[in-house]
XYZ file of C-alpha atoms in Angstrom:
236
model
C -14.033 7.159 21.879
C -15.851 9.686 19.772
C -13.851 9.766 15.832
C -12.354 11.808 14.701
C -9.466 12.502 17.148
C -5.991 13.961 17.800
C -3.218 11.460 19.323
C -0.473 13.672 20.366
C 2.314 12.044 18.223
C 5.785 13.958 20.262
C 6.837 17.883 20.172
C 6.439 17.783 16.370
C 3.192 15.696 15.233
C -0.298 14.633 15.707
C -1.928 11.861 14.364
C -5.237 12.127 13.418
C -7.298 9.035 14.030
C -10.479 9.004 11.350
C -11.714 5.479 11.667
C -11.401 2.144 13.365
C -11.938 -0.024 10.519
C -10.257 -0.459 6.987
C -12.598 0.165 4.585
C -12.099 1.352 0.719
C -14.859 4.134 1.848
C -11.934 5.472 3.986
C -9.367 6.517 1.375
C -11.642 9.732 0.060
C -11.817 11.382 3.526
C -7.966 10.223 4.196
C -6.770 11.810 1.141
C -9.096 15.196 1.321
C -7.057 15.539 4.625
C -4.233 15.271 3.337
C -4.567 18.008 0.530
C -6.414 20.219 3.199
C -3.396 19.585 5.497
C -0.844 20.880 3.036
C -2.398 24.056 2.187
C -3.246 24.997 6.144
C 0.279 24.250 7.198
C 2.246 25.039 3.911
C 5.842 25.716 4.707
C 5.276 24.513 8.138
C 4.492 20.657 7.422
C 7.232 18.186 7.197
C 5.424 15.137 6.461
C 1.980 13.543 5.833
C 2.146 9.822 6.553
C -1.400 7.952 5.918
C -2.816 4.604 6.732
C -5.798 2.999 6.325
C -7.675 4.899 9.126
C -4.994 7.481 10.375
C -3.011 10.085 9.024
C 0.258 11.422 10.961
C 0.846 14.892 10.164
C 4.454 15.695 11.202
C 4.955 19.778 11.363
C 7.782 22.164 12.198
C 8.044 22.959 15.879
C 10.384 25.723 15.113
C 7.340 27.019 13.030
C 4.314 26.438 14.799
C 3.865 25.365 18.310
C 2.215 21.930 18.662
C -1.029 23.630 20.235
C -1.683 25.803 16.896
C -1.151 22.615 14.953
C -4.104 21.186 16.889
C -5.765 23.995 16.195
C -5.602 23.875 12.958
C -6.516 19.979 12.070
C -9.433 20.574 14.543
C -10.561 23.571 12.052
C -10.055 21.379 9.089
C -11.769 18.325 10.741
C -14.567 20.288 11.494
C -15.475 21.452 7.739
C -13.833 18.072 6.034
C -15.751 16.842 3.444
C -14.152 13.238 1.175
C -12.566 13.535 -1.826
C -15.191 13.401 -5.235
C -14.145 10.796 -8.171
C -12.258 13.179 -9.973
C -9.501 13.837 -7.060
C -9.130 9.901 -7.931
C -5.408 9.226 -7.668
C -3.402 7.276 -11.116
C -4.335 3.850 -12.483
C -1.075 1.530 -12.627
C -0.844 -2.193 -14.643
C 1.482 -4.044 -13.344
C 2.133 -7.353 -15.805
C 2.920 -9.995 -13.152
C 3.999 -13.504 -13.957
C 2.300 -15.930 -11.370
C 4.345 -19.045 -11.716
C 5.382 -21.190 -8.333
C 9.386 -20.744 -9.588
C 8.616 -16.876 -8.965
C 5.608 -17.163 -6.829
C 6.510 -20.119 -4.296
C 3.442 -19.788 -1.811
C 1.036 -20.319 -5.367
C 0.304 -23.478 -4.642
C -0.459 -23.571 -0.966
C -2.329 -20.884 -1.551
C -4.731 -22.887 -3.605
C -4.748 -25.309 -1.490
C -5.276 -23.638 1.604
C -8.520 -21.798 -0.306
C -9.735 -25.142 -1.899
C -9.158 -23.424 -5.221
C -7.053 -24.247 -8.381
C -3.983 -22.599 -9.360
C -5.803 -20.654 -12.153
C -8.642 -19.770 -9.811
C -6.278 -18.091 -7.181
C -4.789 -15.918 -10.153
C -8.152 -15.095 -11.734
C -9.124 -14.334 -8.175
C -6.014 -11.992 -7.578
C -5.931 -10.163 -10.952
C -9.733 -9.883 -11.186
C -10.057 -6.999 -8.588
C -8.635 -2.915 -8.641
C -6.801 -2.314 -5.762
C -6.461 1.118 -4.071
C -2.928 1.982 -2.196
C -4.251 2.491 1.359
C -0.466 3.640 2.559
C 3.221 3.668 2.219
C 5.812 1.861 4.206
C 7.963 -0.728 5.756
C 10.488 -0.322 2.592
C 10.730 2.377 0.561
C 8.266 2.330 -2.081
C 6.207 -0.409 -0.761
C 2.433 0.328 -0.821
C -0.057 -1.742 1.379
C -3.178 -2.617 -1.543
C -6.557 -3.724 -0.953
C -9.060 -4.892 -0.241
C -7.944 -8.304 -1.336
C -10.950 -10.917 -2.284
C -12.135 -12.592 0.747
C -11.782 -15.887 -0.589
C -7.890 -15.192 -0.692
C -7.743 -14.119 2.604
C -4.421 -15.823 4.144
C -2.024 -15.367 7.227
C 1.613 -14.115 7.253
C 3.976 -16.741 7.471
C 5.007 -17.939 10.618
C 8.256 -18.086 9.947
C 9.029 -14.818 7.795
C 11.532 -15.220 4.554
C 15.216 -13.501 5.041
C 15.010 -12.818 1.716
C 12.761 -11.590 -0.791
C 12.998 -10.851 -4.478
C 12.789 -7.715 -5.863
C 9.177 -7.373 -7.856
C 7.481 -10.508 -5.840
C 3.624 -10.023 -5.731
C 2.447 -11.331 -2.475
C -0.819 -11.264 0.026
C -1.422 -11.303 3.607
C -4.537 -11.073 5.491
C -6.670 -8.984 2.913
C -3.988 -6.813 1.638
C -2.140 -7.199 -1.330
C 1.748 -5.893 -2.515
C 4.946 -6.181 -4.666
C 8.148 -5.548 -3.037
C 10.180 -2.990 -4.759
C 13.258 -4.165 -2.966
C 15.028 -6.605 -2.330
C 13.948 -7.645 1.862
C 12.825 -9.839 4.587
C 8.937 -10.535 4.145
C 6.268 -12.805 5.792
C 3.915 -12.542 3.086
C 2.408 -15.251 0.524
C 4.034 -14.959 -2.668
C 1.957 -15.687 -6.003
C 4.456 -14.376 -8.500
C 6.669 -10.944 -10.214
C 6.105 -8.153 -11.715
C 8.431 -6.442 -14.405
C 7.453 -3.140 -13.245
C 10.152 -1.061 -11.425
C 8.264 -0.123 -7.970
C 11.015 2.364 -6.975
C 13.279 4.356 -8.599
C 15.786 7.141 -7.522
C 15.446 8.764 -10.651
C 11.915 9.285 -10.572
C 10.065 12.211 -9.493
C 8.554 10.929 -6.083
C 10.717 7.670 -6.545
C 7.701 5.619 -5.483
C 5.332 4.624 -8.533
C 2.661 4.638 -7.193
C 1.143 6.828 -4.738
C -1.573 6.794 -1.652
C -5.230 6.881 -3.764
C -3.631 4.875 -6.702
C -5.307 2.082 -8.656
C -3.510 -0.703 -9.404
C -4.516 -3.788 -11.476
C -2.373 -6.787 -11.562
C -2.039 -8.061 -15.276
C -1.219 -11.757 -15.772
C 1.626 -12.406 -18.264
C 3.195 -15.571 -19.509
C 6.677 -16.128 -19.288
C 7.853 -15.110 -22.444
C 6.175 -11.673 -22.297
C 7.739 -11.277 -18.669
C 10.919 -11.766 -19.621
C 10.400 -9.687 -22.684
C 9.263 -6.397 -20.171
C 12.737 -7.324 -18.699
C 11.403 -9.093 -16.039
C 13.438 -11.763 -14.032
C 12.806 -15.161 -13.902
C 15.688 -16.524 -11.335
C 13.022 -18.829 -9.077
C 12.869 -17.437 -5.530
C 14.288 -20.234 -3.514
C 17.525 -20.128 -5.635
C 18.256 -16.405 -4.910
C 18.254 -16.992 -1.318
């Protein structure tokens, strides 16, 4: 089917499907549509939920009918141009302690990929990741694209308990858990940075379009920055 296309998401929303495949080049188009939607919908806008390939636009049906909302989005899409480099998000460095005690899947990932643990860490930390979407849990940022040599399936049986700030990979995505939750991603380590804070403006440290770098640190530095060194398996 022709893209982009609008898909009904109920009486108060439209899903704008811009792409079919995950690609970093999608992001400038999605962030541009977000900015234009904020201006076009004004007070009638309730929420914008971006993902790798889509943007969900939620509006107030008391201020705008679904047909009116559709017409506004069609007009935006007709003249949409991608954001340029000056519209790029913030850059964040997340100090990360890569160690089997807090990254219990680190050695298994190394075995699966045929690399040493040191090489896995080097490859994971050697890429700047873009935040494509927020979801699953408040402040959970889906980031990519992970180096293809590190691509890993999710765990067959998810953990019932993943410690806050755990750094993980799944498929060609990476993330850091902003809270204690169940999870099926492969854990490589832990960051000392607080990712979700109710006292922070906007709550989440990371936003769609931001760039993230995982910076390897030793245990001493990790602890000095407030990192929790309690082994993952001991916290179940």
